[in-house]
Coordinates of C-alpha atoms and ligand atoms in Angstrom, one line a residue:
M4 CA -66.9 -163.6 201.6
S5 CA -66.5 -160.7 204.1
T6 CA -65.6 -161.2 207.7
S7 CA -66.7 -159.2 210.7
S8 CA -63.6 -157.1 210.4
S9 CA -64.4 -156.2 206.8
T10 CA -64.0 -152.6 205.6
V11 CA -67.2 -150.7 204.9
A12 CA -67.2 -147.3 203.0
V13 CA -70.0 -144.8 203.8
V14 CA -70.4 -142.3 201.0
G15 CA -71.7 -139.1 202.6
A16 CA -71.6 -137.8 206.2
G17 CA -75.2 -136.7 206.3
I18 CA -77.3 -137.7 209.4
A19 CA -78.2 -141.1 207.9
G20 CA -74.5 -141.8 206.9
L21 CA -73.4 -141.0 210.5
S22 CA -76.2 -143.2 212.0
A23 CA -75.0 -146.1 209.7
A24 CA -71.3 -145.5 210.4
I25 CA -71.7 -145.5 214.1
R26 CA -73.7 -148.8 214.1
L27 CA -71.3 -150.5 211.7
A28 CA -68.2 -149.4 213.8
A29 CA -69.9 -150.5 217.0
S30 CA -70.4 -153.9 215.4
G31 CA -66.7 -154.3 214.8
K32 CA -66.4 -153.2 211.2
K33 CA -63.7 -150.9 209.9
V34 CA -65.6 -147.9 208.6
I35 CA -64.4 -145.1 206.3
V36 CA -66.7 -142.2 205.7
F37 CA -66.1 -140.2 202.5
E38 CA -67.5 -136.7 202.5
Q39 CA -67.0 -134.1 199.8
N40 CA -67.4 -131.2 202.2
S41 CA -64.9 -130.1 204.8
Y42 CA -67.5 -130.7 207.5
T43 CA -69.9 -133.5 208.5
G44 CA -73.7 -133.4 208.9
G45 CA -74.8 -132.6 205.3
K46 CA -77.9 -130.5 205.7
V47 CA -77.5 -130.4 209.5
T48 CA -74.9 -127.7 209.6
A49 CA -74.6 -124.1 210.9
F50 CA -72.8 -120.9 210.5
E51 CA -71.9 -117.8 212.6
K52 CA -71.8 -114.2 211.5
K53 CA -71.2 -111.1 213.7
G54 CA -72.2 -112.7 216.9
F55 CA -75.3 -114.5 215.5
R56 CA -75.3 -118.3 215.2
F57 CA -77.7 -119.9 212.7
D58 CA -78.6 -123.5 212.1
M59 CA -78.7 -123.7 208.3
G60 CA -81.0 -126.6 207.8
P61 CA -83.4 -128.4 210.1
S62 CA -85.0 -126.6 213.0
L63 CA -87.7 -129.0 214.2
F64 CA -86.4 -131.8 216.4
T65 CA -88.6 -134.8 217.4
L66 CA -87.9 -138.3 218.6
P67 CA -84.7 -137.5 220.5
Y68 CA -84.5 -141.2 221.6
L69 CA -83.2 -142.0 218.1
V70 CA -80.1 -139.9 218.8
D71 CA -79.8 -141.2 222.3
E72 CA -80.0 -144.8 221.2
L73 CA -76.8 -144.5 219.1
F74 CA -74.8 -143.5 222.2
E75 CA -76.5 -146.2 224.3
M76 CA -75.8 -148.8 221.7
A77 CA -72.1 -147.8 221.9
G78 CA -72.2 -148.2 225.7
K79 CA -72.0 -144.5 226.4
N80 CA -74.3 -142.2 228.4
P81 CA -75.9 -139.9 225.8
R82 CA -76.1 -137.1 228.4
D83 CA -72.3 -136.9 228.3
Y84 CA -72.4 -136.0 224.6
F85 CA -75.8 -134.6 223.6
N86 CA -78.5 -132.8 225.5
Y87 CA -81.8 -131.2 224.6
H88 CA -84.5 -128.9 225.9
T89 CA -88.1 -130.0 226.1
H90 CA -90.2 -127.1 225.1
D91 CA -93.7 -126.2 226.3
E92 CA -94.9 -124.8 223.0
V93 CA -95.2 -126.5 219.6
C94 CA -95.8 -123.5 217.4
R95 CA -97.4 -120.0 217.2
Y96 CA -99.8 -119.5 214.3
F97 CA -100.8 -116.2 212.8
W98 CA -103.3 -115.3 210.1
E99 CA -103.6 -112.1 208.1
D100 CA -107.0 -111.2 209.7
G101 CA -105.4 -111.0 213.1
M102 CA -106.3 -114.4 214.4
K103 CA -103.6 -116.2 216.4
L104 CA -103.4 -119.7 217.9
T105 CA -100.6 -121.3 220.0
L106 CA -100.5 -125.1 220.1
Y107 CA -98.7 -127.1 222.8
P108 CA -97.4 -130.6 223.4
S109 CA -100.4 -131.3 225.6
I110 CA -103.9 -132.4 224.4
D111 CA -105.6 -130.7 227.3
K112 CA -104.0 -127.4 226.6
N113 CA -104.6 -127.7 222.9
E114 CA -108.3 -128.4 223.4
A115 CA -108.6 -125.3 225.6
A116 CA -106.6 -123.1 223.2
V117 CA -108.6 -124.2 220.1
A118 CA -111.9 -123.9 222.0
S119 CA -111.1 -120.4 223.0
V120 CA -110.3 -119.3 219.5
F121 CA -112.6 -121.5 217.3
G122 CA -115.3 -122.7 219.7
H123 CA -115.8 -125.8 221.9
S124 CA -116.8 -128.2 219.2
E125 CA -113.5 -127.6 217.3
G126 CA -111.6 -128.0 220.5
K127 CA -113.2 -131.4 221.1
K128 CA -112.4 -132.4 217.5
M129 CA -108.8 -131.4 218.0
R130 CA -108.6 -133.8 220.9
D131 CA -110.0 -136.6 218.8
Y132 CA -107.6 -135.7 215.9
F133 CA -104.5 -136.1 218.1
E134 CA -105.9 -139.4 219.5
R135 CA -106.4 -140.7 216.0
A136 CA -102.9 -139.5 215.0
R137 CA -101.5 -141.5 217.9
I138 CA -103.3 -144.6 216.9
K139 CA -102.2 -144.3 213.2
Y140 CA -98.6 -143.7 214.3
D141 CA -98.5 -146.6 216.8
L142 CA -100.1 -148.9 214.3
T143 CA -97.9 -148.1 211.3
A144 CA -94.5 -146.7 212.4
P145 CA -93.1 -150.1 213.5
F146 CA -93.9 -151.4 210.1
F147 CA -93.7 -148.4 207.6
L148 CA -90.8 -146.5 209.3
E149 CA -88.7 -148.9 211.4
K150 CA -88.4 -151.8 209.0
S151 CA -87.4 -152.3 205.4
L152 CA -90.4 -152.4 203.1
H153 CA -88.3 -154.5 200.7
R154 CA -87.9 -157.7 202.9
I155 CA -90.6 -160.3 202.9
G156 CA -90.0 -160.9 206.6
T157 CA -91.4 -157.4 207.4
F158 CA -94.8 -158.5 206.1
W159 CA -95.1 -161.7 208.1
T160 CA -95.8 -160.3 211.5
P161 CA -99.0 -159.8 213.6
A162 CA -98.4 -156.0 213.5
V163 CA -98.9 -156.1 209.7
I164 CA -102.0 -158.1 209.9
K165 CA -103.4 -155.4 212.4
V166 CA -102.4 -152.7 209.9
L167 CA -104.1 -154.5 207.0
K168 CA -107.4 -154.7 209.0
E169 CA -107.2 -151.0 209.7
I170 CA -106.5 -149.9 206.1
P171 CA -109.9 -148.4 205.5
R172 CA -109.4 -146.1 208.5
L173 CA -105.8 -145.0 207.8
G174 CA -106.6 -142.4 205.2
L175 CA -104.5 -144.1 202.5
F176 CA -107.1 -143.5 199.7
S177 CA -107.8 -139.8 200.4
T178 CA -105.5 -136.8 200.6
L179 CA -104.4 -135.1 203.8
H180 CA -106.5 -132.1 202.9
E181 CA -109.6 -134.3 202.4
E182 CA -109.1 -136.0 205.7
N183 CA -108.6 -132.7 207.6
E184 CA -111.7 -131.3 206.0
K185 CA -113.7 -134.3 207.3
V186 CA -112.7 -133.3 210.8
F187 CA -112.7 -129.5 211.2
N188 CA -115.3 -126.9 210.2
S189 CA -112.8 -124.1 210.4
P190 CA -110.8 -123.7 207.1
K191 CA -108.0 -122.2 209.3
L192 CA -107.7 -125.4 211.3
V193 CA -107.8 -127.4 208.0
Q194 CA -105.0 -125.2 206.8
L195 CA -103.0 -125.6 210.0
F196 CA -103.1 -129.4 209.8
N197 CA -102.5 -129.4 206.1
R198 CA -99.1 -127.9 206.8
Y199 CA -97.9 -131.2 208.1
A200 CA -97.5 -132.3 204.4
T201 CA -94.5 -130.0 204.3
Y202 CA -92.7 -132.1 206.9
N203 CA -91.7 -134.4 204.1
G204 CA -91.8 -131.9 201.3
S205 CA -95.2 -132.8 199.8
S206 CA -98.5 -131.1 199.0
P207 CA -101.5 -131.6 201.4
Y208 CA -103.7 -131.8 198.3
Q209 CA -101.8 -134.9 197.1
T210 CA -100.1 -136.6 200.0
P211 CA -102.3 -139.3 201.6
G212 CA -104.3 -138.7 204.7
I213 CA -102.1 -141.1 206.7
M214 CA -99.7 -138.2 207.0
Q215 CA -101.9 -137.0 209.9
M216 CA -99.8 -139.2 212.0
I217 CA -96.9 -136.7 211.8
T218 CA -98.8 -134.4 214.1
H219 CA -98.5 -137.0 216.8
L220 CA -94.8 -136.5 217.2
E221 CA -94.7 -132.8 218.4
H222 CA -98.1 -132.7 220.1
N223 CA -98.2 -136.0 221.9
L224 CA -94.6 -137.1 222.2
G225 CA -93.0 -133.7 222.7
T226 CA -91.3 -130.7 221.2
H227 CA -87.5 -130.6 221.7
F228 CA -84.5 -128.5 220.7
P229 CA -80.8 -129.6 221.2
V230 CA -78.6 -127.7 223.6
G231 CA -76.1 -125.9 221.3
G232 CA -78.6 -126.0 218.4
M233 CA -79.6 -128.5 215.7
H234 CA -75.9 -128.6 214.6
E235 CA -75.1 -130.5 217.8
I236 CA -77.0 -133.5 216.5
S237 CA -74.5 -134.0 213.7
Q238 CA -71.5 -132.8 215.8
S239 CA -72.1 -135.1 218.8
L240 CA -72.7 -138.1 216.5
T241 CA -69.4 -137.2 214.7
R242 CA -67.6 -137.2 218.0
L243 CA -69.0 -140.6 218.9
A244 CA -68.1 -142.0 215.5
V245 CA -64.5 -140.8 215.9
E246 CA -64.3 -142.4 219.4
L247 CA -65.5 -145.6 217.8
G248 CA -62.7 -145.5 215.3
V249 CA -64.6 -144.3 212.2
Q250 CA -62.1 -142.8 209.8
F251 CA -63.4 -139.6 208.1
E252 CA -62.0 -138.7 204.7
L253 CA -63.3 -135.1 204.4
N254 CA -62.9 -132.9 201.3
T255 CA -63.1 -136.2 199.4
K256 CA -65.6 -136.4 196.7
V257 CA -66.5 -140.0 195.5
E258 CA -66.4 -140.1 191.7
E259 CA -67.3 -143.7 191.0
L260 CA -68.3 -146.9 192.8
T261 CA -66.3 -149.9 191.7
I262 CA -68.5 -152.9 190.9
E263 CA -67.1 -156.2 189.6
N264 CA -69.3 -159.1 188.7
N265 CA -72.3 -157.4 190.3
E266 CA -70.5 -157.0 193.6
I267 CA -69.1 -153.8 195.2
T268 CA -65.3 -154.0 195.5
G269 CA -64.4 -150.3 196.1
L270 CA -64.7 -146.8 195.0
K271 CA -62.8 -144.0 193.3
A272 CA -62.4 -140.7 195.2
E273 CA -60.4 -137.7 194.1
G274 CA -58.8 -139.9 191.5
K275 CA -57.6 -142.5 194.1
P276 CA -58.9 -146.0 194.2
W277 CA -60.0 -147.6 197.5
R278 CA -60.8 -151.3 198.1
V279 CA -63.7 -152.0 200.4
D280 CA -65.9 -155.0 201.1
Q281 CA -69.2 -153.2 201.4
L282 CA -70.6 -149.7 200.8
V283 CA -73.4 -147.7 202.3
C284 CA -74.4 -144.9 200.0
N285 CA -75.8 -141.8 201.8
T286 CA -76.0 -139.6 198.7
D287 CA -79.2 -138.7 197.0
V288 CA -80.2 -141.9 195.2
K289 CA -80.7 -140.1 191.8
H290 CA -77.2 -138.5 192.2
A291 CA -75.8 -142.0 192.9
Y292 CA -77.3 -143.6 189.7
Q293 CA -76.6 -140.5 187.6
Y294 CA -73.0 -139.9 188.6
L295 CA -71.5 -142.7 190.7
M296 CA -72.7 -146.0 189.2
P297 CA -70.7 -147.5 186.4
K298 CA -72.5 -148.2 183.1
G299 CA -74.4 -151.4 183.0
V300 CA -75.8 -151.3 186.6
K301 CA -79.5 -151.9 186.6
R302 CA -81.5 -148.7 187.3
P303 CA -84.7 -148.9 189.3
K304 CA -86.8 -147.0 186.8
K305 CA -89.9 -146.4 188.9
T306 CA -87.9 -145.3 191.9
L307 CA -85.8 -142.9 189.8
A308 CA -88.9 -141.4 188.2
Q309 CA -90.2 -140.2 191.6
E310 CA -90.4 -136.4 191.9
P311 CA -88.0 -134.8 194.3
S312 CA -89.6 -133.2 197.3
S313 CA -90.1 -129.5 197.5
S314 CA -87.2 -127.2 198.4
A315 CA -87.1 -123.8 200.2
L316 CA -85.7 -120.3 200.2
I317 CA -84.2 -119.4 203.6
F318 CA -83.3 -115.9 204.8
Y319 CA -81.0 -115.8 207.9
W320 CA -81.6 -112.5 209.5
G321 CA -79.7 -111.2 212.6
L322 CA -82.0 -108.4 214.0
T323 CA -81.2 -105.5 216.2
A324 CA -84.4 -106.0 218.2
Q325 CA -86.3 -108.9 219.8
F326 CA -89.9 -109.8 219.3
P327 CA -91.4 -111.5 222.3
E328 CA -94.7 -112.2 220.4
L329 CA -92.7 -114.8 218.4
D330 CA -91.5 -118.1 220.0
L331 CA -89.1 -120.9 218.8
H332 CA -91.4 -121.9 215.9
N333 CA -93.9 -119.5 214.2
I334 CA -96.0 -119.7 211.1
I335 CA -97.7 -116.9 209.3
F336 CA -100.2 -118.5 206.9
S337 CA -100.9 -117.4 203.3
E338 CA -104.5 -116.6 202.5
D339 CA -104.7 -119.2 199.6
Y340 CA -102.9 -122.3 200.6
K341 CA -104.2 -124.4 197.6
T342 CA -102.8 -121.9 195.1
E343 CA -99.5 -121.7 197.0
F344 CA -99.1 -125.5 196.7
D345 CA -100.3 -125.6 193.1
H346 CA -97.5 -123.2 192.3
I347 CA -95.0 -125.3 194.1
Q348 CA -96.2 -128.6 192.5
M349 CA -96.3 -127.2 189.0
N350 CA -93.2 -125.1 189.3
G351 CA -95.4 -122.1 188.4
P352 CA -94.2 -118.5 188.7
F353 CA -93.4 -117.5 192.3
W354 CA -96.6 -117.3 194.3
E355 CA -96.8 -113.9 195.8
D356 CA -98.6 -114.9 198.9
P357 CA -96.3 -117.5 200.5
T358 CA -96.7 -119.0 204.0
V359 CA -93.8 -117.9 206.1
Y360 CA -92.0 -119.9 208.8
I361 CA -89.9 -118.1 211.4
H362 CA -87.6 -120.1 213.7
I363 CA -85.8 -118.2 216.5
S364 CA -83.3 -120.5 218.2
N365 CA -82.2 -117.8 220.7
R366 CA -85.5 -118.3 222.5
L367 CA -84.0 -121.5 224.0
E368 CA -80.3 -120.9 223.2
P369 CA -79.7 -117.2 224.2
A370 CA -76.1 -117.3 223.2
D371 CA -77.2 -117.6 219.5
A372 CA -77.8 -113.8 219.4
P373 CA -76.2 -110.9 221.1
D374 CA -78.2 -109.4 224.1
G375 CA -81.4 -107.7 223.0
K376 CA -81.2 -109.1 219.5
D377 CA -82.9 -112.0 217.6
C378 CA -81.6 -114.5 215.1
W379 CA -84.3 -115.4 212.6
F380 CA -84.4 -118.3 210.2
V381 CA -87.1 -117.4 207.8
M382 CA -88.3 -120.0 205.3
V383 CA -90.8 -120.3 202.5
N384 CA -91.5 -123.5 200.5
T385 CA -90.5 -123.5 196.9
P386 CA -90.3 -126.0 194.0
Y387 CA -87.0 -127.9 193.8
D388 CA -84.6 -126.2 191.4
Q389 CA -85.5 -126.8 187.8
G390 CA -83.4 -123.9 186.4
Q391 CA -85.5 -121.1 187.7
N392 CA -84.0 -117.6 187.8
W393 CA -83.4 -117.3 191.5
D394 CA -81.7 -114.0 191.1
D395 CA -85.1 -112.6 190.0
I396 CA -87.1 -114.6 192.5
V397 CA -85.1 -113.9 195.7
P398 CA -85.7 -110.1 195.9
L399 CA -89.4 -110.6 195.1
V400 CA -89.8 -113.2 197.9
R401 CA -87.8 -111.1 200.3
E402 CA -90.1 -108.1 199.7
K403 CA -93.3 -110.1 200.1
V404 CA -92.0 -111.9 203.2
L405 CA -90.9 -108.7 204.9
E406 CA -94.3 -107.1 204.1
R407 CA -96.1 -110.0 205.6
I408 CA -94.1 -110.2 208.8
S409 CA -94.1 -106.4 209.2
R410 CA -97.9 -106.4 208.9
I411 CA -98.3 -109.1 211.5
L412 CA -95.9 -107.5 214.0
G413 CA -97.1 -104.0 213.3
T414 CA -93.6 -102.7 212.7
S415 CA -91.2 -102.5 209.8
V416 CA -88.7 -105.3 210.1
E417 CA -86.3 -104.4 207.2
P418 CA -84.5 -101.6 209.0
L419 CA -83.7 -104.0 211.9
I420 CA -81.7 -106.4 209.7
E421 CA -78.1 -106.3 210.8
V422 CA -76.9 -109.6 209.3
E423 CA -78.2 -111.3 206.3
E424 CA -77.6 -114.5 204.3
V425 CA -79.8 -116.4 201.8
L426 CA -79.9 -120.1 200.9
R427 CA -81.5 -121.0 197.6
P428 CA -82.5 -124.5 196.3
K429 CA -79.5 -124.5 194.0
D430 CA -77.2 -123.7 196.9
I431 CA -78.7 -126.7 198.8
E432 CA -77.9 -128.9 195.8
R433 CA -74.4 -127.5 195.5
R434 CA -73.7 -128.1 199.2
T435 CA -75.2 -131.6 199.5
S436 CA -75.7 -133.0 195.9
S437 CA -79.4 -133.4 196.6
I438 CA -81.0 -133.2 193.2
G439 CA -82.8 -129.8 192.8
G440 CA -82.0 -129.0 196.4
A441 CA -84.9 -131.2 197.6
L442 CA -85.1 -131.0 201.4
Y443 CA -86.5 -134.4 201.9
G444 CA -85.3 -136.7 199.0
T445 CA -88.4 -137.7 197.1
S446 CA -91.9 -136.3 197.8
S447 CA -94.8 -138.3 199.1
N448 CA -97.3 -137.0 196.7
D449 CA -98.6 -140.4 195.9
R450 CA -100.0 -143.2 198.1
L451 CA -97.4 -145.6 196.8
A452 CA -94.5 -143.3 197.5
A453 CA -93.4 -145.2 200.6
F454 CA -93.1 -148.4 198.5
L455 CA -91.3 -146.7 195.6
R456 CA -88.6 -145.1 197.7
H457 CA -85.2 -146.8 197.1
S458 CA -84.6 -150.0 199.2
N459 CA -81.9 -149.8 201.9
K460 CA -80.1 -152.6 199.9
S461 CA -79.4 -152.8 196.2
D462 CA -81.2 -155.8 194.6
S463 CA -78.7 -155.9 191.8
V464 CA -75.3 -155.2 193.4
K465 CA -74.0 -157.4 196.2
G466 CA -72.6 -155.4 199.2
L467 CA -74.3 -152.1 198.3
Y468 CA -76.7 -150.5 200.7
F469 CA -78.5 -147.1 200.8
C470 CA -79.6 -144.7 203.4
G471 CA -80.7 -141.0 203.5
G472 CA -83.7 -138.9 202.6
S473 CA -84.2 -140.5 199.2
A474 CA -84.0 -144.0 200.5
H475 CA -86.5 -145.8 202.8
P476 CA -88.2 -144.5 205.0
G477 CA -87.6 -141.0 203.7
G478 CA -86.4 -137.5 204.7
G479 CA -86.3 -135.5 207.9
V480 CA -83.8 -136.1 210.7
P481 CA -85.7 -138.9 212.6
L482 CA -86.4 -140.9 209.4
C483 CA -82.8 -140.5 208.2
L484 CA -81.5 -141.8 211.6
L485 CA -83.8 -144.8 211.0
S486 CA -82.7 -145.2 207.4
G487 CA -79.1 -145.5 208.6
K488 CA -80.2 -148.0 211.2
I489 CA -82.1 -150.2 208.7
A490 CA -79.2 -150.2 206.2
A491 CA -76.5 -150.9 208.8
E492 CA -78.5 -153.7 210.5
W493 CA -79.1 -155.3 207.1
L494 CA -75.5 -155.1 206.2
I495 CA -74.4 -156.5 209.6
E496 CA -76.9 -159.4 209.3
E497 CA -75.5 -160.3 205.9
G498 CA -71.9 -159.6 206.2
Ligands
LIG24 C1 -83.4 -125.7 205.0 C2 -83.8 -127.1 205.5 C3 -84.8 -127.2 206.5 C4 -85.1 -128.5 207.0 N1 -85.9 -128.6 208.1 C5 -86.0 -129.8 208.7 C6 -86.6 -129.9 210.0 O1 -87.0 -128.9 210.6 N2 -86.7 -131.1 210.6 C7 -86.2 -132.2 210.0 O2 -86.3 -133.3 210.6 N3 -85.7 -132.2 208.8 C8 -85.5 -131.0 208.1 N4 -84.9 -130.9 206.9 C9 -84.5 -132.2 206.2 C10 -83.3 -132.8 206.8 O3 -82.3 -131.9 207.0 C11 -82.8 -133.9 205.9 O4 -83.8 -134.8 205.5 C12 -81.6 -134.7 206.4 O5 -80.7 -133.9 207.1 C13 -81.0 -135.4 205.2 O6 -79.9 -136.2 205.7 P1 -79.2 -137.3 204.7 O7 -78.6 -138.3 205.6 O8 -80.2 -137.8 203.7 O9 -78.2 -136.5 203.9 P2 -77.7 -135.1 203.5 O10 -77.8 -134.1 204.6 O11 -78.3 -134.7 202.2 O12 -76.1 -135.4 203.4 C14 -75.6 -136.1 202.3 C15 -74.1 -136.0 202.4 O13 -73.5 -136.7 201.3 C16 -72.4 -135.9 200.8 N5 -72.2 -136.3 199.4 C17 -73.1 -136.3 198.4 N6 -72.5 -136.8 197.3 C18 -71.2 -137.1 197.6 C19 -70.1 -137.7 196.9 N7 -70.2 -138.0 195.6 N8 -68.9 -137.9 197.6 C20 -68.8 -137.5 198.9 N9 -69.8 -137.0 199.6 C21 -71.0 -136.8 199.0 C22 -72.9 -134.5 200.9 O14 -71.9 -133.5 200.8 C23 -73.7 -134.5 202.2 O15 -72.8 -134.2 203.3 C24 -84.5 -129.7 206.4 C25 -83.6 -129.5 205.4 C26 -83.2 -128.3 204.9 C27 -82.1 -128.1 203.8

């Protein structure tokens, strides 16, 4: 049996692996993190080119308390390590017919903004929408997101009884699109709130209506952005982990988990065996079962049959001009959202009318671009990689995206591009081993998805725990931080 000074391996230094490693080290465990890349953070990484700094992955940052609590738990002041801006706008929305709408982290401002564009009745509905999103979040987050769904104890609490009573009102049996259509008359507002399905890589026409609760985070709780960019989340957590004594083995790909008599005993990395007492796996769960598990380990068939989430094509453009009409987060909507998602779901040919997201970090972090210039992160949703010919697709998407942005801004953007890089789904897979380059692990295109995601603990191998986007409670920075927390706390409790 392990003691409190047992050695724990964490495979993968993604955001969930860092969250788990910090908690384990703070509890007195010896922790070794094995990471195949030369850097930590997984998808939360960045690059610089000719004076422009780009965050490569996430750009939306909510629930900063989940980062802060890791420092506080280690007895540190988070402000000595990690700081963030609180922004006064959520997102600027644009449609092809010239309509525009800006939303804020304020219900009063949102009601007024929507009323002025879509009429008073829609403004009032917007207020009710955010109030309902708050209720749904407060009711379900402590149960669905902050606890394991695979422990009987989670279900024997008064909070769960409250959830059960509210099930008919949670929107579990209808889609996000159907729920949004019940609320708003304007198809544009339905489209706007449908977009929240993409926060976990799903389709609004399939993901359950309960996903409305995601809107609560930015609009009611606040829109934030780290000082130094998103990359500072992974870098500040790495600094904390090092201070707590976590050992990082970078450039070290784990090739196999060592399992004896259904118990984890070590791993093999770069040909070298390591003995450990427990192991937290932060790799994509499908990757783990396909490549790391020895033969004979029981495979959770239903979990492994879950579809990966959608992926994305990202263009990083350093521009020689600035566009004040664009803010930190901007969306230019497609005219046929349903067909766009049908193409993504069915891996159809590239849809020529994609919705375009533009993130401009230098709005809050001026040092990210030289004076008078803008650094743009331009993203369109795509299917996960299934062998598509990205060499053909990328130029086509680039052309359509540039046409759309240029139409909205009334100026040709292509001649302004000074610096350019592209990230394709297969690059995301190569860099992180996420199957198909899925951004968020598995999709939530099914009302049972939350229950089918992999448990934070193996039910067949003693001492083996899981965290990350493809494990409970799912993808996105906040949920991955929670995933690392649930796995680490479970391990500490048992070992
Ligand atoms: C372009 C993009 C945009 C996104 N936008 C947002 C956003 O705005 N907001 C948001 O909250 N989320 C966003 N996400 C999702 C978010 O980034 C992820 O859900 C989250 O960062 C995943 O963290 P993770 O811990 O699951 O692991 P990952 O980041 O996938 O890291 C896993 C790590 O494990 C390592 N690894 C894998 N296999 C092995 C092995 N065999 N041996 C050693 N190491 C291994 C990998 O190298 C990697 O470092 C975005 C993602 C991308 C790519």
